[in-house]
Short mmCIF file of C-alpha atoms in Angstrom, two decimals:
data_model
loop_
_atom_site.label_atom_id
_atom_site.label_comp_id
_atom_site.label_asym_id
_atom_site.label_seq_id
_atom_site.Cartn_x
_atom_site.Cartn_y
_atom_site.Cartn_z
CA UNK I 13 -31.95 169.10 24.06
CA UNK I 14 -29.16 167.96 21.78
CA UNK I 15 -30.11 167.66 17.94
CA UNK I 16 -30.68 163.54 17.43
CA UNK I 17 -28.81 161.70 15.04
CA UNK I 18 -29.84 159.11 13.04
CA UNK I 19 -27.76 155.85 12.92
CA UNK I 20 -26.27 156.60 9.49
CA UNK I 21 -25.56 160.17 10.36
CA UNK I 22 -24.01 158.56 13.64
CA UNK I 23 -21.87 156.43 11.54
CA UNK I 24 -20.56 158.60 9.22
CA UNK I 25 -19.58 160.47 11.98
CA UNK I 26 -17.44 157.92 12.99
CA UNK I 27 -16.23 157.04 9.02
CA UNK I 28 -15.27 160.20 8.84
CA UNK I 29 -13.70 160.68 12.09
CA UNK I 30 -11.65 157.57 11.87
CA UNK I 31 -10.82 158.55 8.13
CA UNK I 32 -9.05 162.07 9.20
CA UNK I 33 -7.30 161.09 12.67
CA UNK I 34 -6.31 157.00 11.78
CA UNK I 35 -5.14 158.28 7.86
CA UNK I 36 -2.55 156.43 8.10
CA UNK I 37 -1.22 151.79 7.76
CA UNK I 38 -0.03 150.55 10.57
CA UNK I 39 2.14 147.32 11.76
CA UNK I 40 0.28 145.23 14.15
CA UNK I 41 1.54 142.36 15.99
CA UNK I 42 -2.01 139.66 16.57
CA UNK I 43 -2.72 136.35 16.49
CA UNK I 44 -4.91 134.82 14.11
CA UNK I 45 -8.27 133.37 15.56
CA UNK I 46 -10.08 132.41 12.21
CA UNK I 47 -9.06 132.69 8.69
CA UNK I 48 -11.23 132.30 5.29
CA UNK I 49 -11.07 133.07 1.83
CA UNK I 50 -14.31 134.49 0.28
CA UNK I 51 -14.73 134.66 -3.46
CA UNK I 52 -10.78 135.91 -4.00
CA UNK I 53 -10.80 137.78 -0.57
CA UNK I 54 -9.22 136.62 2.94
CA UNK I 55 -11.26 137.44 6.13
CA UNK I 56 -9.16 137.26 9.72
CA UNK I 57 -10.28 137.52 12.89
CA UNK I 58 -7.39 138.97 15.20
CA UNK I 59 -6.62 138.07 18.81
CA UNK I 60 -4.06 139.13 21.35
CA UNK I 61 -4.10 137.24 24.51
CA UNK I 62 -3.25 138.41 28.18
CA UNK I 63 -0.39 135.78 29.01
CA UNK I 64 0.18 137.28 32.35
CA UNK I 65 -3.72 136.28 33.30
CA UNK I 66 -3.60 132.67 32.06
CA UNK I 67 -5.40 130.22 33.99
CA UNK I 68 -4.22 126.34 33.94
CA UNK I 69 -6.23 123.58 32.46
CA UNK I 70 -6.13 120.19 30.44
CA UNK I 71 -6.80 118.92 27.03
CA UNK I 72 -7.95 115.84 25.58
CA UNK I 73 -4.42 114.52 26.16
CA UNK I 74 -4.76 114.90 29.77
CA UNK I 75 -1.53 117.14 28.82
CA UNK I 76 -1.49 120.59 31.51
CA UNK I 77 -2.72 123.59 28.86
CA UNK I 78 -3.06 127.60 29.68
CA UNK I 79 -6.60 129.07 29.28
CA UNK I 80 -5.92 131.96 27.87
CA UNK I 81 -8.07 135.11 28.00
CA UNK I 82 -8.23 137.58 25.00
CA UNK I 83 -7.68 141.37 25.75
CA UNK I 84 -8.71 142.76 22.23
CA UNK I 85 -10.39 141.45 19.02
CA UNK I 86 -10.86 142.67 15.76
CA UNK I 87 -11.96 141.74 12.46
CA UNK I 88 -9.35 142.61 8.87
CA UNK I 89 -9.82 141.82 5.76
CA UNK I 90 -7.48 141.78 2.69
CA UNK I 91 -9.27 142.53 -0.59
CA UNK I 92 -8.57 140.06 -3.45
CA UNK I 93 -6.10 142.70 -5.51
CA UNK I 94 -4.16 142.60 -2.66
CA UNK I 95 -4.55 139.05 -1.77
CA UNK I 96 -3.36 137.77 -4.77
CA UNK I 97 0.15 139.37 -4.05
CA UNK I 98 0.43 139.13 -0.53
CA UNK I 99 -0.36 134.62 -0.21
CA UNK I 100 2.17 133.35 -3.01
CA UNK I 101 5.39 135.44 -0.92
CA UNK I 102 3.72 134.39 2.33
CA UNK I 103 3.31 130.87 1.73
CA UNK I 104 6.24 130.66 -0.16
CA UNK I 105 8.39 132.05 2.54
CA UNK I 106 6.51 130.32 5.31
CA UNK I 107 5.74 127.26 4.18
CA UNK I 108 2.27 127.56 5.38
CA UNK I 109 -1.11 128.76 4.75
CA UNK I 110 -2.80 131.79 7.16
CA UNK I 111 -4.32 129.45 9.63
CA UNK I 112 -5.84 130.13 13.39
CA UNK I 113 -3.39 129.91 16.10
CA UNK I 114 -0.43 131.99 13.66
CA UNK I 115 0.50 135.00 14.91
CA UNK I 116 1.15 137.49 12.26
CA UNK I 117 2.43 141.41 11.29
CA UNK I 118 0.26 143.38 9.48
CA UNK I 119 0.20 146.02 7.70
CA UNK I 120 -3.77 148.27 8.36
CA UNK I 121 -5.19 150.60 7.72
CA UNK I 122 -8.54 151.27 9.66
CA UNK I 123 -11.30 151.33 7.64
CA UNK I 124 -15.32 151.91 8.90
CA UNK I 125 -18.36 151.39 6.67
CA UNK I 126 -22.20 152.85 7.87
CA UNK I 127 -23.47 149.16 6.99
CA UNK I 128 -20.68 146.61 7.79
CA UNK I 129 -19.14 148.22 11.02
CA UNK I 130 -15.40 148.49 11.28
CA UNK I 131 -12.23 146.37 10.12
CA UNK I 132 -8.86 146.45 9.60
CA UNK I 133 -7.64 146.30 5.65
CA UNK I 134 -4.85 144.65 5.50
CA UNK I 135 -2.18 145.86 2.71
CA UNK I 136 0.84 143.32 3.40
CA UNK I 137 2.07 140.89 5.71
CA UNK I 138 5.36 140.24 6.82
CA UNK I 139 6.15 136.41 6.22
CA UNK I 140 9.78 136.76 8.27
CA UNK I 141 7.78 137.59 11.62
CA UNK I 142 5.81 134.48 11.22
CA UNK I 143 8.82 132.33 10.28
CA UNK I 144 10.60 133.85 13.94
CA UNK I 145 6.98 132.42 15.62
CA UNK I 146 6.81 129.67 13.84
CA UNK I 147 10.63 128.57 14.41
CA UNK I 148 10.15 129.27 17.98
CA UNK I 149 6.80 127.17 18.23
CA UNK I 150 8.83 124.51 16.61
CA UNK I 151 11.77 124.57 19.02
CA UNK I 152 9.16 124.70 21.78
CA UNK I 153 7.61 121.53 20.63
CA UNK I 154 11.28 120.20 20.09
CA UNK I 155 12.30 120.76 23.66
CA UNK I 156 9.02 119.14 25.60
CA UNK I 157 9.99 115.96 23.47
CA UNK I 158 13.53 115.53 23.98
CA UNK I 159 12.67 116.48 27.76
CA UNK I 160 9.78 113.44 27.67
CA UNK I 161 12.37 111.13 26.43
CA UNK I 162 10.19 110.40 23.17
CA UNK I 163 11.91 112.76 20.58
CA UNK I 164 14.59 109.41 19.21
CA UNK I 165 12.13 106.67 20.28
CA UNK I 166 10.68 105.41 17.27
CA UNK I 167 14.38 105.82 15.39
CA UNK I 168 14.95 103.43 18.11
CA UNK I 169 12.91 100.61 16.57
CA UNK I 170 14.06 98.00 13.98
CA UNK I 171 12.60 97.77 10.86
CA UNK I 172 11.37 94.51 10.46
CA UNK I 173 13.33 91.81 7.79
CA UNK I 174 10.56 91.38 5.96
CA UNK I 175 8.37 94.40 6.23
CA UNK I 176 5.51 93.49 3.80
CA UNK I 177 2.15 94.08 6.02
CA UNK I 178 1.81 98.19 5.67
CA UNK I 179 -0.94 99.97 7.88
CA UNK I 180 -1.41 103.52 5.42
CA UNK I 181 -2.34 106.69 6.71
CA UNK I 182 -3.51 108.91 3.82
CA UNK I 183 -6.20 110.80 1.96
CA UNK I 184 -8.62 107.81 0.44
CA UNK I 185 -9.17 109.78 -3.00
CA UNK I 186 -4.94 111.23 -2.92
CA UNK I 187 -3.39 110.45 -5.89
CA UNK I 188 -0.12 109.77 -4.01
CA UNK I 189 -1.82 106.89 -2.12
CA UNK I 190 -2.46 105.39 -5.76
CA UNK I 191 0.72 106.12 -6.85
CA UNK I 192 2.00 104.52 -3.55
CA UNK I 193 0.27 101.51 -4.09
CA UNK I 194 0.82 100.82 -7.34
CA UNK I 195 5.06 101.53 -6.96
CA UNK I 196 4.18 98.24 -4.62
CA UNK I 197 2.62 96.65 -6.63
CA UNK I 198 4.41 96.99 -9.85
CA UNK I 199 7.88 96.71 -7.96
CA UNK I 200 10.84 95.12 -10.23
CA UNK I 201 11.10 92.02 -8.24
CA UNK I 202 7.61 90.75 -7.79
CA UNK I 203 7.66 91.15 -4.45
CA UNK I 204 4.51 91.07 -2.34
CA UNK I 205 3.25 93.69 -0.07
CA UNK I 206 -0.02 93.31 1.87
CA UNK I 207 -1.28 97.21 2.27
CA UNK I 208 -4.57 98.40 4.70
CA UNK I 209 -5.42 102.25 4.29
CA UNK I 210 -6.71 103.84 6.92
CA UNK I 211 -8.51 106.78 5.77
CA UNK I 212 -7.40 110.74 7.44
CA UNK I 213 -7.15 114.14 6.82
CA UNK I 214 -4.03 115.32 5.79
CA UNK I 215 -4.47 119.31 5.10
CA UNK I 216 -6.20 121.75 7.05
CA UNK I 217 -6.98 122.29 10.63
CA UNK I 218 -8.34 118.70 10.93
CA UNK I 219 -5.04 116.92 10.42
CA UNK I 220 -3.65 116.46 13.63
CA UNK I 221 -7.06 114.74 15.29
CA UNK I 222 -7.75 112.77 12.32
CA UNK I 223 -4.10 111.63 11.93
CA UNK I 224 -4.08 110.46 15.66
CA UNK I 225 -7.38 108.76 15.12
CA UNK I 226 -5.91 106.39 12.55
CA UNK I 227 -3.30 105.75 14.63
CA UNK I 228 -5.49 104.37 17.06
CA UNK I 229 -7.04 101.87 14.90
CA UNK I 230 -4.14 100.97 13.54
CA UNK I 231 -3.08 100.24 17.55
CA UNK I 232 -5.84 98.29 18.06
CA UNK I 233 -4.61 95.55 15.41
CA UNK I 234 -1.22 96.15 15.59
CA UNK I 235 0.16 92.46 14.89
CA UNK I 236 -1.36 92.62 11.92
CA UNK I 237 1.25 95.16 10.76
CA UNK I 238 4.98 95.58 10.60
CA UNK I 239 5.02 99.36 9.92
CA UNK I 240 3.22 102.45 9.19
CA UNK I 241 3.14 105.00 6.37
CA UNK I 242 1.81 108.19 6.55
CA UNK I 243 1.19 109.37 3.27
CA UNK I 244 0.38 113.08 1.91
CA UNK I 245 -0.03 112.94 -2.39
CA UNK I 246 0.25 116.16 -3.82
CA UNK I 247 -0.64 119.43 -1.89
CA UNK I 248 0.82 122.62 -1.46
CA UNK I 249 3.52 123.41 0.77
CA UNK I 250 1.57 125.71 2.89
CA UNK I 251 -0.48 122.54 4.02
CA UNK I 252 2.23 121.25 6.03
CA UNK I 253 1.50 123.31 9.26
CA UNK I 254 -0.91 120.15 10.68
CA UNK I 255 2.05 118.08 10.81
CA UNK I 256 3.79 120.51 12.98
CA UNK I 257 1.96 119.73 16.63
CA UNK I 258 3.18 118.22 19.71
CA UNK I 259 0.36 115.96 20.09
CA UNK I 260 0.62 114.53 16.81
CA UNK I 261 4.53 114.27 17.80
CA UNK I 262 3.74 112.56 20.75
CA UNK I 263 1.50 109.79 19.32
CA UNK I 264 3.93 109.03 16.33
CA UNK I 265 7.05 108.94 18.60
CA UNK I 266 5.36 106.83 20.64
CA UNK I 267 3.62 104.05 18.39
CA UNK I 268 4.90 101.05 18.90
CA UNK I 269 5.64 100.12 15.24
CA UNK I 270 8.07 102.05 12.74
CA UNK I 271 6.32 104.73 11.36
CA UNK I 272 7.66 106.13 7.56
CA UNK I 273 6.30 109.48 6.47
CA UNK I 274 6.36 110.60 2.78
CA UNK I 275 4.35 114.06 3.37
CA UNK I 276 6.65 117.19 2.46
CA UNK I 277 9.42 118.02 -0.09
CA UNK I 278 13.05 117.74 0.05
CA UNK I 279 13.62 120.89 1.81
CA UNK I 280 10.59 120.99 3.95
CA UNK I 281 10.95 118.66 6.99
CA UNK I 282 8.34 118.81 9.47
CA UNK I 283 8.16 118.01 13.92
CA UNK I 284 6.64 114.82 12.58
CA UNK I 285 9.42 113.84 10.07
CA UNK I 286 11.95 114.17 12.81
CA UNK I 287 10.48 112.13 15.40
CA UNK I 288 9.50 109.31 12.57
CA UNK I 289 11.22 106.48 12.34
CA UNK I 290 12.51 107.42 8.41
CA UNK I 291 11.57 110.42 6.45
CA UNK I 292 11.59 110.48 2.86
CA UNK I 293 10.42 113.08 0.31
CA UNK I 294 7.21 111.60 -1.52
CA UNK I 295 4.94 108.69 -1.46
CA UNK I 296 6.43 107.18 -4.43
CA UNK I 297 9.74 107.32 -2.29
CA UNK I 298 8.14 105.78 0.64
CA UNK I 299 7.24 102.36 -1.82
CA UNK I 300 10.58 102.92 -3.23
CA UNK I 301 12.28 102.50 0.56
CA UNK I 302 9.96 99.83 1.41
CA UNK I 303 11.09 97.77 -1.66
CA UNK I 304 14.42 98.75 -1.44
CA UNK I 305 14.25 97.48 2.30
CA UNK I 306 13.02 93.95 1.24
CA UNK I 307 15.59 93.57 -1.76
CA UNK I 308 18.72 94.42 1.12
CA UNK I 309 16.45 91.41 2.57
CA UNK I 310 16.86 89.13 -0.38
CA UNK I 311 19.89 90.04 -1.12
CA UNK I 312 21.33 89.07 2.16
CA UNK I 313 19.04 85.92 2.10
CA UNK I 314 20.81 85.10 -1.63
CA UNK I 315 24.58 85.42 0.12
CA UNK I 316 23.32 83.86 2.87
CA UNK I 317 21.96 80.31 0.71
CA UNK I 318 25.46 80.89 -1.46
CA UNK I 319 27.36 81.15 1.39
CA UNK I 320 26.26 77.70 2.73
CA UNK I 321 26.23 76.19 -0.17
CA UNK I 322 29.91 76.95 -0.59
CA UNK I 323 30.83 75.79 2.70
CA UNK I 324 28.18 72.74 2.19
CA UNK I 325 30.00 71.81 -1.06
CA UNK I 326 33.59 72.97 0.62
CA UNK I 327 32.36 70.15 3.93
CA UNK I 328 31.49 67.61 1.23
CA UNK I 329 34.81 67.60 -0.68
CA UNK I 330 36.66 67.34 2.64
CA UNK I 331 34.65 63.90 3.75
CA UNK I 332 34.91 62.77 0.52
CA UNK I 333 38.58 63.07 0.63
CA UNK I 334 38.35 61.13 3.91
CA UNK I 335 36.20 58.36 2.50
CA UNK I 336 38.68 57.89 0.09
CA UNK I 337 41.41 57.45 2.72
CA UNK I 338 39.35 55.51 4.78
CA UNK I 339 38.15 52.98 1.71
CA UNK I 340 41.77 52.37 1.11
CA UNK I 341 42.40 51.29 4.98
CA UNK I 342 39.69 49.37 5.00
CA UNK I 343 41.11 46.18 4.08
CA UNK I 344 43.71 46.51 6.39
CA UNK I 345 41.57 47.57 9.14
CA UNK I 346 38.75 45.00 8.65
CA UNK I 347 41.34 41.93 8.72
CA UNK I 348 43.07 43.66 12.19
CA UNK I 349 39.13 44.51 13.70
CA UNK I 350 37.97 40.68 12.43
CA UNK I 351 41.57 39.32 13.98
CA UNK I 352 40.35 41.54 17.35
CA UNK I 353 36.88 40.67 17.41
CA UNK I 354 37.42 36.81 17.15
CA UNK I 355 39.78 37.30 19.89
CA UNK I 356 37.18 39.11 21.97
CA UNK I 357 34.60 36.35 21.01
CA UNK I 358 37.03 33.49 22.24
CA UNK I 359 37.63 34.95 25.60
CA UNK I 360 33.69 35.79 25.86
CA UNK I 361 33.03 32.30 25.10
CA UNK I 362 35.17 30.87 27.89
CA UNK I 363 33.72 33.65 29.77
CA UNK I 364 30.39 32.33 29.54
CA UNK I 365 31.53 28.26 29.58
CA UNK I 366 33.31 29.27 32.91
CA UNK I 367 29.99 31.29 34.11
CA UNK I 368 27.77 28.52 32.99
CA UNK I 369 29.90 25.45 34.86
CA UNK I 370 30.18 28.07 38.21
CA UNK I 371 25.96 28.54 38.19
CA UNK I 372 25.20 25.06 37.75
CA UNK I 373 27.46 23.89 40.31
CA UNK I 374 25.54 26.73 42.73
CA UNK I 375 22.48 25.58 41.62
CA UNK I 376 23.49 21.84 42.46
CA UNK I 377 24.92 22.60 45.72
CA UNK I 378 21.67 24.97 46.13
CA UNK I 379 19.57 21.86 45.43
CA UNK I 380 21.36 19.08 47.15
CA UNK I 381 20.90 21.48 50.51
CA UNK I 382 16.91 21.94 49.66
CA UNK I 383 16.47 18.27 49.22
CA UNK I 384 18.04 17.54 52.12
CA UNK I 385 16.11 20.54 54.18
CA UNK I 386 12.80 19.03 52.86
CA UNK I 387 13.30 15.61 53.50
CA UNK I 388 13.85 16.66 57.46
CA UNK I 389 10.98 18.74 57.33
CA UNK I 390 9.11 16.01 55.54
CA UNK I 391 9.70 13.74 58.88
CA UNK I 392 9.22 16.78 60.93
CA UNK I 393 5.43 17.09 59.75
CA UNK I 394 5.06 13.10 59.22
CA UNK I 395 5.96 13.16 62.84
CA UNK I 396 3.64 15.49 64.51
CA UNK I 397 0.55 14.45 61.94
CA UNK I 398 0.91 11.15 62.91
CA UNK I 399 0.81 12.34 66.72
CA UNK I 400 -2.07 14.03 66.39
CA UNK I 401 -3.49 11.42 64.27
CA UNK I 402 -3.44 9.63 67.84
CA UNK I 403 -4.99 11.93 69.42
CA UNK I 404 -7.73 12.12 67.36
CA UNK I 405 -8.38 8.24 67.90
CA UNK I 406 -8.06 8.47 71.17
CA UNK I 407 -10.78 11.44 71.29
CA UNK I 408 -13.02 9.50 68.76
CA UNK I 409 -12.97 6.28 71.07
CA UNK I 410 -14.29 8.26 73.74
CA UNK I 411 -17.09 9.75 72.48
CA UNK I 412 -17.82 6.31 69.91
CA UNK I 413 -21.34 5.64 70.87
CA UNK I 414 -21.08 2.15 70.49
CA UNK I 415 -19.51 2.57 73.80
CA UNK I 416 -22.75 4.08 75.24
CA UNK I 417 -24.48 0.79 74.53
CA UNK I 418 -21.91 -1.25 76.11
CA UNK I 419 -22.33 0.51 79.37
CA UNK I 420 -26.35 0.00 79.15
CA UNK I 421 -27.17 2.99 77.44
CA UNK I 422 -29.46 2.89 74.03
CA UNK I 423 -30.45 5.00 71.43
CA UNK I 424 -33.72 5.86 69.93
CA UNK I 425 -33.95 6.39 66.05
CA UNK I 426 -36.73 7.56 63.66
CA UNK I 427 -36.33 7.75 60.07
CA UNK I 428 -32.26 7.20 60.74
CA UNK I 429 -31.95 9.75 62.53
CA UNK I 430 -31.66 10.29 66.89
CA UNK I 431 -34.22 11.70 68.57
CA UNK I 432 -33.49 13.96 70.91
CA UNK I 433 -36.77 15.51 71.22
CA UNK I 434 -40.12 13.86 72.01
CA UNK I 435 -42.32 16.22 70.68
CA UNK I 436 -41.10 15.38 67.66
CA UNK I 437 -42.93 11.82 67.43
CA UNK I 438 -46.49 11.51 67.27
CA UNK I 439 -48.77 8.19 68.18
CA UNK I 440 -48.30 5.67 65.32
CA UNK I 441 -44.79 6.60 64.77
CA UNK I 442 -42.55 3.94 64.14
CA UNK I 443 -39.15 4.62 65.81
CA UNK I 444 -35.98 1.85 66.11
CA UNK I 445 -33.89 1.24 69.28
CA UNK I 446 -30.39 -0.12 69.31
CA UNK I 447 -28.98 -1.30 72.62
CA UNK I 448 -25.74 -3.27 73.30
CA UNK I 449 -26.73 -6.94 71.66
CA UNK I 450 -29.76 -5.62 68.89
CA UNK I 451 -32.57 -3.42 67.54
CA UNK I 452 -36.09 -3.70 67.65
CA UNK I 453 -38.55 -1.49 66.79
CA UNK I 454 -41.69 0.35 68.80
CA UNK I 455 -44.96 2.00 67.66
CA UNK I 456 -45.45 4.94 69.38
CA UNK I 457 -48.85 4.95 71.11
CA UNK I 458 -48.97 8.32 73.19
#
């Protein structure tokens, strides 16, 4: 049987194995997966990613994304002596802080420790690889806006005349937001601006989903506001690389009110300064637009009132000049509209005398025919009422029952009235009979 090893002979095996055939740095092209600094020292994880095997999915966008799957991983570290050279001439080349999703070239050497297991050590990094990435990420991003149509959009809106309702996306506790505020506040012309902040990230990893996040509130009370600010106070330059995302593009390019950002320096200009509506270099600069906005505003408003006032004053002087003339033809042109008017009265009057004698003569003609009309009719009906007048008679002489009685007949009474039925009397009734020559009266006995 082999001799058995114990794990720390095992591994210093390998230390020294790895310390006589990989003796030597090497350049490594990777991708960044995690990056930390540790009491002075950075810790990376490395990635590289098989492209070729990529399978399709989608984010929280619903945008189409490639899954990719990682073909080698590694762990580097760069000690703080080395550190403290190697980040000011990256990030001041770059722009940026070492952050996941950055690919990088290194400079390792391998390095493997019986306790901690192996690493890379890194010795340099070479900032003008990253700037080729990075340019090339940006030009990516670039191109998928122009080709959505989005990449002028917001340039597109107009700036409200009086913008003085601000939705403010910024750090709560960033002195730039104070400063912002109070360069509104304090503004030379006592303006007033009506500010809401709503509260995001704006360094880190966590600035493009808590940037889009205010955006969304601010969407959901959008009347409320005429524009937006996004705001970064202070910060280093390397923080800038949030601002540099497509989604984050995408939502600001989009919004429907004029966004402003104030969140680099003058020669740092970011994916979302150039979709913005209007870039400008600081916060203070972004109050300093805003009020210079509203006094272009006032300004306009001030030619505007003098403008027609002049021609007010200019309108006044000409009827006044016309007054005059007319005041001095007045005279003359009340005696000829007096001479006119009597004129006009005269005829009117004989007008109406001539109207007057023409309707009562109608209305005497009118009434000389309707008295004569009534008076026939009059004789019309006396005529036939007195006819059947006659009639009547005649009809009320046949049926007259004093008639009856001279033909024989008689007629039974009680109480003054006929009686037509006998049941009707009862024994010791007293009833009264008229025939042709009298009365007389009868007791009724059965």
């Amino acid at each position: 049987m082999n001799k058995t090893l114990t794990l720390y002979e095992l591994n210093s095996l390998v230390r020294e194995t790895i310390e006589l055939e990989l003796n030597q740095e090497y350049w490594v092209e990777a991708e960044i997966s995690e990056a930390r600094e540790v009491r002075g020292h950075c810790y990376l994880q490395l990635v590289q990613y098989d492209n070729g095997g990529a399978t399709m999915g989608k984010d929280y966008g619903n945008r189409v994304t490639q899954r990719r799957t990682p073909v080698a991983q590694a762990a580097a570290k760069c000690w703080q002596s080395s550190w403290q050279l190697i980040r000011p001439h990256f990030e001041r080349v770059t722009g940026q802080r070492l952050h996941a999703g950055m690919k990088v070239l290194l400079k390792v050497y391998a390095q493997f420790h019986e306790t901690y297991g192996f690493s890379w050590i890194v010795t340099d990094i070479d900032p003008t690889y990253t700037m080729g990435d990075m340019a090339r990420k940006r030009q990516e991003i670039i191109r998928v806006l122009k080709e959505e149509g989005v990449f002028e959009l917001n340039k597109e809106l107009k700036l409200p005349m009086f913008t003085q309702r601000i939705a403010v996306v910024s750090s709560e506790n960033a002195a730039g937001y104070g400063d912002f505020v109070n360069q509104l506040e304090q503004n030379e012309y006592g303006f007033s601006f009506h500010t809401r902040l709503f509260p995001a990230v704006m360094q880190g990893e966590q600035v493009e989903t808590s940037i889009i996040a205010a955006l969304d509130k601010i969407n959901r009370c959008i009347d409320d506001f005429d524009c937006v600010v996004i705001i970064r106070g202070g910060g280093a330059v390397a923080d800038l690389s949030g601002f540099d995302t497509l989604a984050l593009a995408e939502n600001v390019a989009n919004f429907p009110l004029p966004v402003i950002t104030g969140i680099g320096h003058e020669r740092d200009e970011s994916i979302l300064d150039m979709v913005s509506h209007t870039r400008v270099k600081t916060p203070t600069a972004a109050a300093a637009f805003l009020v210079s906005h509203l006094k272009e505003v006032y300004d306009l408003l001030v030619t505007a009132q003098q403008v027609i006032v002049s021609t007010v004053r200019s309108r006044m002087d000409v009827e006044k000049m016309r007054l005059t003339r007319l005041t001095a033809h007045l005279p003359a042109l009340f005696s000829l509209v007096r001479t006119r008017q009597e004129a006009r009265l005269t005829r009117l009057e004989q007008q109406l005398l001539n109207m007057i004698r023409r309707r009562i003569d109608m209305g005497r003609n009118k009434t000389e025919r309707l008295e004569d009309l009534l008076n026939r009719c009059c004789e019309r009906k006396m005529m036939k009422e007195h006819h059947r007048m006659e009639l009547l008679s005649r009809r009320m002489e046949a049926v007259d029952p004093m008639r009856l009685l001279q033909r024989g007949y008689s007629i039974t009474l009680y109480k003054g009235k006929s009686v037509r039925n006998v049941h009707l009397l009862k024994p010791g009734d007293e009833v009264e009979t008229r025939v042709k020559n009298g009365t007389f009266l009868s007791v009724v006995k059965s």
